[in-house]
XYZ file of C-alpha atoms in Angstrom:
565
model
C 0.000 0.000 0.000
C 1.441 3.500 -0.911
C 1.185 6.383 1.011
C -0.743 9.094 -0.317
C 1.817 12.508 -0.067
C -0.166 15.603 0.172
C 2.143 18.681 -1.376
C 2.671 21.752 0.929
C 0.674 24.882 0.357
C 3.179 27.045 -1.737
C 4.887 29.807 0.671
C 2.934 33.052 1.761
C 4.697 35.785 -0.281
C 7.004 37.659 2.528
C 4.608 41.134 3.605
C 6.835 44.082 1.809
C 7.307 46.695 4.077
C 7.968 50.387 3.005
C 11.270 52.250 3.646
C 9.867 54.923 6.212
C 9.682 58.236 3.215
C 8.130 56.209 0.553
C 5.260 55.166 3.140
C 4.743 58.437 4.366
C 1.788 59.513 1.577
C 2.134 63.105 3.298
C 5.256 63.516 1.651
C 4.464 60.717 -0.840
C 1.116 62.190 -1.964
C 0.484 58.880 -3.454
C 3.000 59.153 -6.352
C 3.338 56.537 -8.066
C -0.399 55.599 -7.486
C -4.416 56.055 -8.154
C -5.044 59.991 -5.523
C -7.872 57.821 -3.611
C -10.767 60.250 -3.313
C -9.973 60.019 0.873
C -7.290 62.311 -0.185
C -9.305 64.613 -2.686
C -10.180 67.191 0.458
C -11.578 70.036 -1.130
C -15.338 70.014 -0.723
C -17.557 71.437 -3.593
C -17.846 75.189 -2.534
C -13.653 75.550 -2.364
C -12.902 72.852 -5.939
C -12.197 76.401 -8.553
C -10.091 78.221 -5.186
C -8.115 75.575 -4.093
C -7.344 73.635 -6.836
C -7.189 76.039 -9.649
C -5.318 79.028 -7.635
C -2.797 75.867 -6.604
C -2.316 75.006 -10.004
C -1.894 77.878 -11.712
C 0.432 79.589 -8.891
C 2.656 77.100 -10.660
C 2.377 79.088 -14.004
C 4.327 81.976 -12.496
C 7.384 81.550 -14.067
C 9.381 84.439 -15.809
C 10.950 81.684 -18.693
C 7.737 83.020 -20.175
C 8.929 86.477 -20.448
C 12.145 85.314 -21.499
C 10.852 83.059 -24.512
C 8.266 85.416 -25.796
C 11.002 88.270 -25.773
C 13.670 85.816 -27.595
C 10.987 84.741 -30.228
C 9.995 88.536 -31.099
C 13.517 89.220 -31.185
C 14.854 86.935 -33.684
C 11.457 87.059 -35.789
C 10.059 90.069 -35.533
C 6.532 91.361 -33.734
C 4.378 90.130 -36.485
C 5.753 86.868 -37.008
C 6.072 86.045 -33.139
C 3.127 87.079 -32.456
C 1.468 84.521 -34.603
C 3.485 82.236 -33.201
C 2.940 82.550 -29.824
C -0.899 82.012 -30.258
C -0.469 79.350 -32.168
C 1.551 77.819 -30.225
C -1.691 78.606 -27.304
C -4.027 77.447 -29.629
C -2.310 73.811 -29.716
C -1.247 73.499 -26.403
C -4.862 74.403 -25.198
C -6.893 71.789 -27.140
C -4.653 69.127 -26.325
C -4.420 69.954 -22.671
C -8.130 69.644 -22.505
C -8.795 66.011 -22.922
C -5.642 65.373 -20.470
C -6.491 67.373 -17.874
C -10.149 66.050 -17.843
C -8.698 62.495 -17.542
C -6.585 63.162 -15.110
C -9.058 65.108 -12.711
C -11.522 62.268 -13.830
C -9.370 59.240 -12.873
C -7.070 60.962 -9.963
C -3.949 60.112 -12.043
C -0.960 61.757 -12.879
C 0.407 62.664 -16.206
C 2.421 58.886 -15.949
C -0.144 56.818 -14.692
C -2.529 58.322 -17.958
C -0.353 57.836 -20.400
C 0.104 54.210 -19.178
C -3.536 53.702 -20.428
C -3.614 55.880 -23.224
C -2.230 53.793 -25.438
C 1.987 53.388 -24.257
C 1.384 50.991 -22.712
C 3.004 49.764 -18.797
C 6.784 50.009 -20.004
C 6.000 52.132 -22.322
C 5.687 55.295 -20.804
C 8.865 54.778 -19.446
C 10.020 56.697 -21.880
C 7.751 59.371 -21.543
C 8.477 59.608 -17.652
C 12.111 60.333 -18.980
C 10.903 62.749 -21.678
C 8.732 64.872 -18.667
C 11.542 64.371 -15.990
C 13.987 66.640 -18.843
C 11.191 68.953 -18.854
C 11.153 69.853 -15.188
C 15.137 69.894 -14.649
C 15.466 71.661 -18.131
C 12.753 74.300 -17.122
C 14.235 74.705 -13.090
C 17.192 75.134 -14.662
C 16.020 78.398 -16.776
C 13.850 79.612 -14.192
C 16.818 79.261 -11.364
C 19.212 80.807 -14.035
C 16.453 84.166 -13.651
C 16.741 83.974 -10.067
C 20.181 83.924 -10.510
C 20.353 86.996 -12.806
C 18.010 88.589 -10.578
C 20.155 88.093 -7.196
C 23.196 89.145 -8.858
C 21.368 92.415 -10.063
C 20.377 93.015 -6.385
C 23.087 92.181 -4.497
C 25.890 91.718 -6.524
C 26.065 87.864 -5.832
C 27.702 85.531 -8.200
C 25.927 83.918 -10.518
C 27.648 80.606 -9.841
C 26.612 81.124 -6.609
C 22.712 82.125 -6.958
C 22.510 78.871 -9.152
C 23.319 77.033 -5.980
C 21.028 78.890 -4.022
C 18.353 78.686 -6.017
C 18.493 74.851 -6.000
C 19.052 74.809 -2.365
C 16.277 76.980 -1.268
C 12.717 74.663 -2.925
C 14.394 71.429 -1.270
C 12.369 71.766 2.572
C 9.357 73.040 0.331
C 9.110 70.135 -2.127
C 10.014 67.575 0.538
C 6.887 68.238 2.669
C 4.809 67.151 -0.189
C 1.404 69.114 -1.875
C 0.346 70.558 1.523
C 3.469 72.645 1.389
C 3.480 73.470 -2.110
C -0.546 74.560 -1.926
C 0.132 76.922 0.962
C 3.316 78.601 -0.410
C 0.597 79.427 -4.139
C -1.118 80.927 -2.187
C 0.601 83.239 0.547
C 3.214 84.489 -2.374
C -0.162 85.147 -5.233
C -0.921 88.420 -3.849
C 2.786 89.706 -4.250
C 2.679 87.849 -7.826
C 0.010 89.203 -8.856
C 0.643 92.827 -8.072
C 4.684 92.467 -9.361
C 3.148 90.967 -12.224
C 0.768 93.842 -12.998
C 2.784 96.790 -11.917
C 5.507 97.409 -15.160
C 2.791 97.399 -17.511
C 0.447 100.030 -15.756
C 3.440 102.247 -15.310
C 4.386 101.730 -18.824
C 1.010 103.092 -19.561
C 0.934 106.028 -18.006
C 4.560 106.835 -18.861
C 5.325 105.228 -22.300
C 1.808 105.201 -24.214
C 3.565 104.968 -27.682
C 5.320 102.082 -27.054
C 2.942 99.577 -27.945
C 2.401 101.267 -31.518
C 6.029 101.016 -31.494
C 6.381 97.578 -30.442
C 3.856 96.262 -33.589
C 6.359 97.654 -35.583
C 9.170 95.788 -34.227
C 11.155 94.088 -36.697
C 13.670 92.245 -34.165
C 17.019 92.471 -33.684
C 18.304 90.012 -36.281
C 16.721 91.983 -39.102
C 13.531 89.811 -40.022
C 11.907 92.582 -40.735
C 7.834 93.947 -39.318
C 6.326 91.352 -42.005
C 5.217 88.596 -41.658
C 7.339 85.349 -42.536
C 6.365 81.628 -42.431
C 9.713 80.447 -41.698
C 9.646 82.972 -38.804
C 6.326 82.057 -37.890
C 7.510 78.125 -37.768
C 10.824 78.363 -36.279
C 8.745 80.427 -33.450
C 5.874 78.444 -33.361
C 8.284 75.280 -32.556
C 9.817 77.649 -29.360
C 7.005 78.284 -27.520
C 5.673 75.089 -28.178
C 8.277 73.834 -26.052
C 5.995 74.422 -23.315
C 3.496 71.808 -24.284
C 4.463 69.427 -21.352
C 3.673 71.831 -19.035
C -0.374 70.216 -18.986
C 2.040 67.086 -16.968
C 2.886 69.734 -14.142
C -1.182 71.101 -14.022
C -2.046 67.248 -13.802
C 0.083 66.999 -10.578
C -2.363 68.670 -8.867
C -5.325 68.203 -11.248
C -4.942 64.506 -9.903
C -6.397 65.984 -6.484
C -9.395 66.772 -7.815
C -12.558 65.621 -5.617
C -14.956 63.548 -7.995
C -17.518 65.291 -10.246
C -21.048 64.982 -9.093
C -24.397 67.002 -10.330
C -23.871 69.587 -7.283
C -20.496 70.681 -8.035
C -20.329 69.364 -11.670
C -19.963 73.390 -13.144
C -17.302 74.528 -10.522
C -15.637 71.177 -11.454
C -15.607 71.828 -15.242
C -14.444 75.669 -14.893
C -11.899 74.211 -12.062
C -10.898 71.496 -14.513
C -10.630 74.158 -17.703
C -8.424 77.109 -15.819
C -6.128 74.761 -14.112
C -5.519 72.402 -17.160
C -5.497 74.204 -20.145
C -6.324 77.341 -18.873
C -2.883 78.304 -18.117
C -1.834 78.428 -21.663
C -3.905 82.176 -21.813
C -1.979 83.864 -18.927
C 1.233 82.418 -20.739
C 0.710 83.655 -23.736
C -0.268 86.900 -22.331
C 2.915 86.784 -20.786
C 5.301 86.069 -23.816
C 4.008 88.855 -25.427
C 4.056 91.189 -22.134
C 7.881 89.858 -21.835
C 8.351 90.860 -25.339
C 6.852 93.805 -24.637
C 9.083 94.707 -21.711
C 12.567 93.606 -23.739
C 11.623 96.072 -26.466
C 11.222 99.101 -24.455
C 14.228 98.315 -22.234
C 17.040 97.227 -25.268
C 17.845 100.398 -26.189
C 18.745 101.118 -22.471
C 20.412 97.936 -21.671
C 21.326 95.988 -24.965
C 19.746 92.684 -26.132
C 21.573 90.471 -23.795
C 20.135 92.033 -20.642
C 16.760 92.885 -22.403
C 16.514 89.176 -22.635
C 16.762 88.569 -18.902
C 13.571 89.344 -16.903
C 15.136 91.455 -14.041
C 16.556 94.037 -16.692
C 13.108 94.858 -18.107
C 11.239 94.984 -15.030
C 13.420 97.103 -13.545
C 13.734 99.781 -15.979
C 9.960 99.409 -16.329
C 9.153 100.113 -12.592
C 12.383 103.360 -12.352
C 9.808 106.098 -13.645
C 7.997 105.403 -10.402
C 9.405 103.835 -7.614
C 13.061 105.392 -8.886
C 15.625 103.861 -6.133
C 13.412 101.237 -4.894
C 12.918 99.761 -8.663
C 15.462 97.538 -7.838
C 14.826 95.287 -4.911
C 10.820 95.737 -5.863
C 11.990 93.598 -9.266
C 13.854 91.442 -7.415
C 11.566 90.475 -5.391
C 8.938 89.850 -8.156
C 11.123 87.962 -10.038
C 12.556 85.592 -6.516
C 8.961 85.015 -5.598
C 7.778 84.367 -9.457
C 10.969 81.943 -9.375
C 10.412 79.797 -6.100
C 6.589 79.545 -6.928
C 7.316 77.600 -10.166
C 10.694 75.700 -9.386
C 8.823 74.014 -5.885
C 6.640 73.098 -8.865
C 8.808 71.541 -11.592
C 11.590 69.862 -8.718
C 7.997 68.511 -7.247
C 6.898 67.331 -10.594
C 10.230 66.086 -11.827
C 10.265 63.490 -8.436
C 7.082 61.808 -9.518
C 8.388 61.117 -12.821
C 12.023 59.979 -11.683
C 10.002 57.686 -9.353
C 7.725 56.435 -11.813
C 10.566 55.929 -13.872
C 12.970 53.951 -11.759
C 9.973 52.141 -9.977
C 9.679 50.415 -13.022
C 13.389 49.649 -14.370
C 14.553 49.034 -10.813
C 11.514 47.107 -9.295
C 11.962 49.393 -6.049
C 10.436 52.555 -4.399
C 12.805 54.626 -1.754
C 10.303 57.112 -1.644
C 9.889 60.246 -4.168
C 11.926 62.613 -1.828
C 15.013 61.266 -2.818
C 14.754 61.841 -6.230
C 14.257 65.509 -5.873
C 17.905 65.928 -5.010
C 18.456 63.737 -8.579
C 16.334 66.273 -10.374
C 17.829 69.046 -8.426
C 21.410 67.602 -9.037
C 20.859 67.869 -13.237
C 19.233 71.031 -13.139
C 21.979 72.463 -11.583
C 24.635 71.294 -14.022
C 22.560 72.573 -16.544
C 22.669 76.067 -14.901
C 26.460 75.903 -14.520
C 26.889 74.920 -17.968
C 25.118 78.385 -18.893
C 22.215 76.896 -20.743
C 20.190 80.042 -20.661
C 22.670 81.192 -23.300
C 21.359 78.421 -25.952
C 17.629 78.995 -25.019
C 15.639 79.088 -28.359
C 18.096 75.977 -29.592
C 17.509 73.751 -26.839
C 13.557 74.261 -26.420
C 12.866 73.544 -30.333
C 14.640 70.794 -30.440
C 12.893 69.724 -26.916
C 9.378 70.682 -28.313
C 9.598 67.613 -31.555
C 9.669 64.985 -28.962
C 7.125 66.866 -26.483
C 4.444 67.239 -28.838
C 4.644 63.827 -30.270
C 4.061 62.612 -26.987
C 1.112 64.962 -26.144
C -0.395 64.728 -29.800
C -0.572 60.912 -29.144
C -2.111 61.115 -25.518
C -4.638 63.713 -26.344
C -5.377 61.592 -30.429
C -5.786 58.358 -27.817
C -8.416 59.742 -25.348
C -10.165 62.128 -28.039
C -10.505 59.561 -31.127
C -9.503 56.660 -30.131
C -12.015 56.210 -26.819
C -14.644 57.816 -29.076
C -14.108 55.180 -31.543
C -14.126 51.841 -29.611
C -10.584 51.847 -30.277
C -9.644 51.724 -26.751
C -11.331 50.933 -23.517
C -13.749 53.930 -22.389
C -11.406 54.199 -19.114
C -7.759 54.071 -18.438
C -6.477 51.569 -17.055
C -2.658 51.896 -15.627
C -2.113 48.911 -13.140
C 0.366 46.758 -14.567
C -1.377 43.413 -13.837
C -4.134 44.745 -17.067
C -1.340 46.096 -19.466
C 0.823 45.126 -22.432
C 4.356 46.227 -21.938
C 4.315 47.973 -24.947
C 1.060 49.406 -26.815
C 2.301 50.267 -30.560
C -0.592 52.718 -30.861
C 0.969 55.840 -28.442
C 4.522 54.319 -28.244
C 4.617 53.804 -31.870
C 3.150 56.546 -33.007
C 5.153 59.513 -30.875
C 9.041 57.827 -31.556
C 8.287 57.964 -35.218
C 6.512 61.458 -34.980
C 9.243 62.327 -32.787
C 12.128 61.124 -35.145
C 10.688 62.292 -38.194
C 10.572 65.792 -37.049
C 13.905 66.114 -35.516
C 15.482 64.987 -38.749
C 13.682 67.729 -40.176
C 15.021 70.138 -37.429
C 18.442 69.464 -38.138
C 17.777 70.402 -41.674
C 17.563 67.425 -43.887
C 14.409 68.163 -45.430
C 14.601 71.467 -46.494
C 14.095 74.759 -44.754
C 10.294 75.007 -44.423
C 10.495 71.240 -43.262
C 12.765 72.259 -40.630
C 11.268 75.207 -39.970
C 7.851 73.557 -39.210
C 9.380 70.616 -37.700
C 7.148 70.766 -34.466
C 3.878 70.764 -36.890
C 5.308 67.353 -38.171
C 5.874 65.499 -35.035
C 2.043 66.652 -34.341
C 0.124 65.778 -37.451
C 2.268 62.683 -37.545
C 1.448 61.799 -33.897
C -2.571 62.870 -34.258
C -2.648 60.441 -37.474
C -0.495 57.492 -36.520
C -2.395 56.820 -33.287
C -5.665 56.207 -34.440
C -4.060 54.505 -37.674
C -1.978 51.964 -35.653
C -5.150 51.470 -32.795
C -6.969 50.230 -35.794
C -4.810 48.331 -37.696
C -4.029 46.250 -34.514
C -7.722 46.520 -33.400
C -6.811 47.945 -30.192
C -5.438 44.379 -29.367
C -2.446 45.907 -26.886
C -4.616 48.177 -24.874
C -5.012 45.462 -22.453
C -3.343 42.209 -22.009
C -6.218 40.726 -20.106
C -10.405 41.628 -18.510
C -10.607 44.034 -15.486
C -12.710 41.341 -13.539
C -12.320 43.165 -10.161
C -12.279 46.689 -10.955
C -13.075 47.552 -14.727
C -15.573 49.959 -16.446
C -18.464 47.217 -16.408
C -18.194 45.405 -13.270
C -20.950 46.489 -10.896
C -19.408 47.743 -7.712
C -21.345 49.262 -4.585
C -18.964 51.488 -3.438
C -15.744 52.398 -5.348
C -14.358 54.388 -2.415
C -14.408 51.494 0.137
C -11.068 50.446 1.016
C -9.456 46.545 0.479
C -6.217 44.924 2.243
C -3.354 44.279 -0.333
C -2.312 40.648 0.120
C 1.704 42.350 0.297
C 1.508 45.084 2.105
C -1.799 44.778 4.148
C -2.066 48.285 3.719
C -5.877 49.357 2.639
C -6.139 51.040 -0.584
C -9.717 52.288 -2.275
C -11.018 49.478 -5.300
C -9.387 51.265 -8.576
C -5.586 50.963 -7.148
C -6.401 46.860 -6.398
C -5.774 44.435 -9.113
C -6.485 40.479 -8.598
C -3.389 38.267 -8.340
C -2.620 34.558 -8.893
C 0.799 34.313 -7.540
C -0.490 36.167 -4.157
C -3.895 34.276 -4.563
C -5.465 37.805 -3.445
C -5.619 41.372 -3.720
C -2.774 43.331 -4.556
C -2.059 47.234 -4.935
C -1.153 48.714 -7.636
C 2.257 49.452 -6.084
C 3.269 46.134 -4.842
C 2.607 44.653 -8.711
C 4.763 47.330 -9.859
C 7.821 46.712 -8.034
C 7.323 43.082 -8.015
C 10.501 41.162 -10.141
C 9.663 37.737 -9.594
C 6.009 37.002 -10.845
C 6.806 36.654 -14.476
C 3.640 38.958 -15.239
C 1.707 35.371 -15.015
C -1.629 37.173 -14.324
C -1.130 38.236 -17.982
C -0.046 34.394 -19.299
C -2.625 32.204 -16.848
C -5.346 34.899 -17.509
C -4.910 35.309 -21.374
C -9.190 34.088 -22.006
C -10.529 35.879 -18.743
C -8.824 36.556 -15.473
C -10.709 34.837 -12.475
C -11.776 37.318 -9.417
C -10.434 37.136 -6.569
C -11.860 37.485 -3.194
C -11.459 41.487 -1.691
C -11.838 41.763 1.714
C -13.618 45.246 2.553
C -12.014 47.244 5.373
C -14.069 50.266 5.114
C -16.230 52.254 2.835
C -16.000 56.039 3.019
């Protein structure tokens, strides 16, 4: 007679505990997750103050000024002009479909373009693409403070980089509660610094703007308009397309739409996304504006640096006190947009290295990694190669935006994607062809055609490539793989169509047995259970088999409820 051997139940997975910063969501403010609507805390009555005053406090910067006055200067009024609202016209319509889906969903600019066709690994590429954009633009707005410090005091500029770095670091550390309360006790001082040069240019220089639509630059472009001009300009201030990324940051926060607040929430939604594109193309024409009446006083180099301009705007009358009353707008204007893009730039260095790495320190370290580059930059004197750097930056931004905003606008509309986005790992390809395909061959079309090899006008309008490209091949490529790589498997737990009483009660991750609201769970074999959306991501062991074992339906999994809210 043989003995019958029963087999062991397979090993609990080992309960993964989080270093002490990364599971602190105070400072975390859920970063590389889902914002669970326990965290949304503005009420109805306070969604347009809070979140949109927040959100656009982090428009403030003076790079603005400084790109607006750089475009009218090598193209002239008329052609710069028509650039920079061109460039607004863009960036607005495809900020609104983002920033709706990221208010909607309480996910960051990563986490959406996970789901919006890039796919889980994916838009690992894209987290590098935004991470340049927050270290490239801290490093030109700390190079202003720099400029501006040195103009007050007399401090190197060597040494005002430094300080400028050093001075966001106890701001961004404490998380969103820090950043939302310095918006808002330095708007007043914006505001009125903002304001101030161009009402006493009005009173004391009321020819100037007649003047200034006259301007014909100082490279001699001439007061007509010019479509190479109007490109090369157009491709400039569309640098500044990623910036939608930075208003989704806090757009994530959002508290859910409902009938009673559903206008406030649209309006909220509209001035913090998109919205910002209007006040900053207001201001690239005001900091044109400001260069031209100041060059003949201090030459084009200085007339291209915000302090210079604001101060000899503000002499006629405030005379000695010009100075440190510039200064000040231009420190405050500085440290209200840099807490922004060092606190922006550690979410996507997180999301980034979560994935290639399979581990989470915690998003505070990476600050000083952001910090660390945008530094170098600033030493390295990159202000000095300004319009250069940001049209080559803007090919690859725009693809990437193009495709995001093509995938949620067409392709959802279409059935060529799922109606929601989904960005837990345990539901997603590694690679979706449709957005990942479709922005690296926008985006290396059109910088061939910057560096020239097409032709002038192709290189010129290099930026408008990379777009068209982007808004065609997404849809084309959805289709022609019939939207096969949007998901690798169902959403049986937590998906569009499964009926669920309350999507705001909380569940124990099998891992961590922390509690985490329903859309950051996903159902896992290996851990025969519930697991957060974390915990799959920086798992290196599973072999994705949810994906393989799962392929003709995944199989839900008991949740146990904690608490509903």
């Amino acid at each position: 007679m043989t003995d019958t051997v029963t087999p062991a139940p397979a090993p609990a997975p080992p309960r993964r505990s989080y270093a002490k910063l990364a599971a602190d969501e105070s400072r975390e403010d859920y970063s590389l997750r889902y914002a669970p609507h326990s965290f949304r805390r503005w009420g109805p009555g306070t969604v347009a103050g809070t979140v949109a005053g927040t959100a656009l406090g982090g428009i403030a910067y003076l790079a603005d000024f400084a790109i607006g006055a750089s475009i009218v200067f090598a193209y002239g009024f008329t052609s710069g002009a028509a650039a920079i609202l061109a460039a607004a016209v863009v960036i607005f319509l495809t900020g609104i479909p983002i920033a709706r889906a990221c208010a909607k969903y309480g996910l960051d600019m990563d986490l959406v373009t996970r789901g919006a066709g890039f796919g889980y690994f994916g838009s690992t590429l894209t987290s590098l693409i935004y991470a340049s954009f927050t270290f490239i633009f801290f490093a030109l707005e700390g190079s202003i403070m720099a400029q501006a410090m040195h103009q007050a005091v007399g401090l190197p500029v060597e040494i005002g980089y430094l300080l400028t770095t050093l001075i966001v670091i106890p701001i961004v550390f404490k998380g969103m509660g820090a950043l939302a309360k310095v918006q808002a006790w330095t708007q007043p001082i914006w505001l009125i610094g903002l304001v101030l040069p161009f009402l006493v240019l009005a009173f004391e220089a009321p020819d100037a703007w007649g003047a200034f639509a006259h301007f014909g630059g100082t490279e001699g472009a001439g007061s007509g308009f010019s479509w190479i001009g109007f490109g090369f300009g157009t491709g400039i201030a569309l640098s500044l397309i990623a910036q939608i990324g930075e208003q989704a940051d806090y757009l994530r926060f959002m508290p859910a739409k409902t009938p009673a607040n559903s206008r406030r929430w649209n309006l909220a939604v509209l001035a913090a996304g998109p919205g910002w594109v209007i006040i900053g193309a207001a201001k690239q024409l005001g900091g044109a504006f400001l260069a031209f009446v100041a060059l003949e006083a201090v030459g084009k180099t200085h007339a291209l640096e915000p302090i210079a301009p604001q101060l000899e705007a503000l002499r006629p009358w405030l005379g000695g006190l010009a100075l440190p009353v510039a200064a000040l707008f231009v420190i405050v204007s500085q440290v209200k947009i840099n807490v922004t893009n060092a606190y922006s730039g550690s979410l996507s260095w997180s999301n980034f290295f979560s994935r290639v790495t399979h581990r989470h320190p915690g998003r505070v370290w990476y600050i000083f990694l952001n910090l660390g580059i945008a530094l170098t930059l600033m030493e390295l004197n990159m202000f000095a190669m300004l319009g250069k750097l940001l049209g080559f930056y803007s090919n690859v931004g725009i693809a990437w935006i193009v495709a995001v905003a093509a995938d949620l606008v067409i392709n959802k509309r279409l059935g060529l994607s799922p109606p929601y986005i989904e960005f837990k790992r345990a539901y997603l390809y590694s690679v979706n062809p449709a957005g990942f395909g479709s922005m690296v061959i926008a985006s290396t079309v059109s910088i061939l055609a910057f560096f020239g090899l097409f032709g002038t006008y192709a290189e010129a309008f290099s930026t408008f490539i990379a777009a068209g490209l982007a808004l065609v091949l997404c849809p084309l490529i959805a289709w022609a793989t019939k939207g096969k790589y949007y998901l690798a498997r169902p959403n049986t737990v937590n998906g569009p169509d499964v009926a669920v009483p309350d999507i705001t009660a909380t569940h124990l991750c099998a891992v961590c047995e922390s509690a985490y609201e329903l859309p950051d769970i996903a159902d896992c074999p290996v851990v025969s259970g519930p697991i957060c959306s974390l915990c799959c991501s920086l798992d290196a062991t599973c072999g994705d088999v949810c994906r393989k074992e799962n392929a003709g339906g995944a199989v839900i999994l008991p949740l146990p409820t904690v608490r509903g809210r």
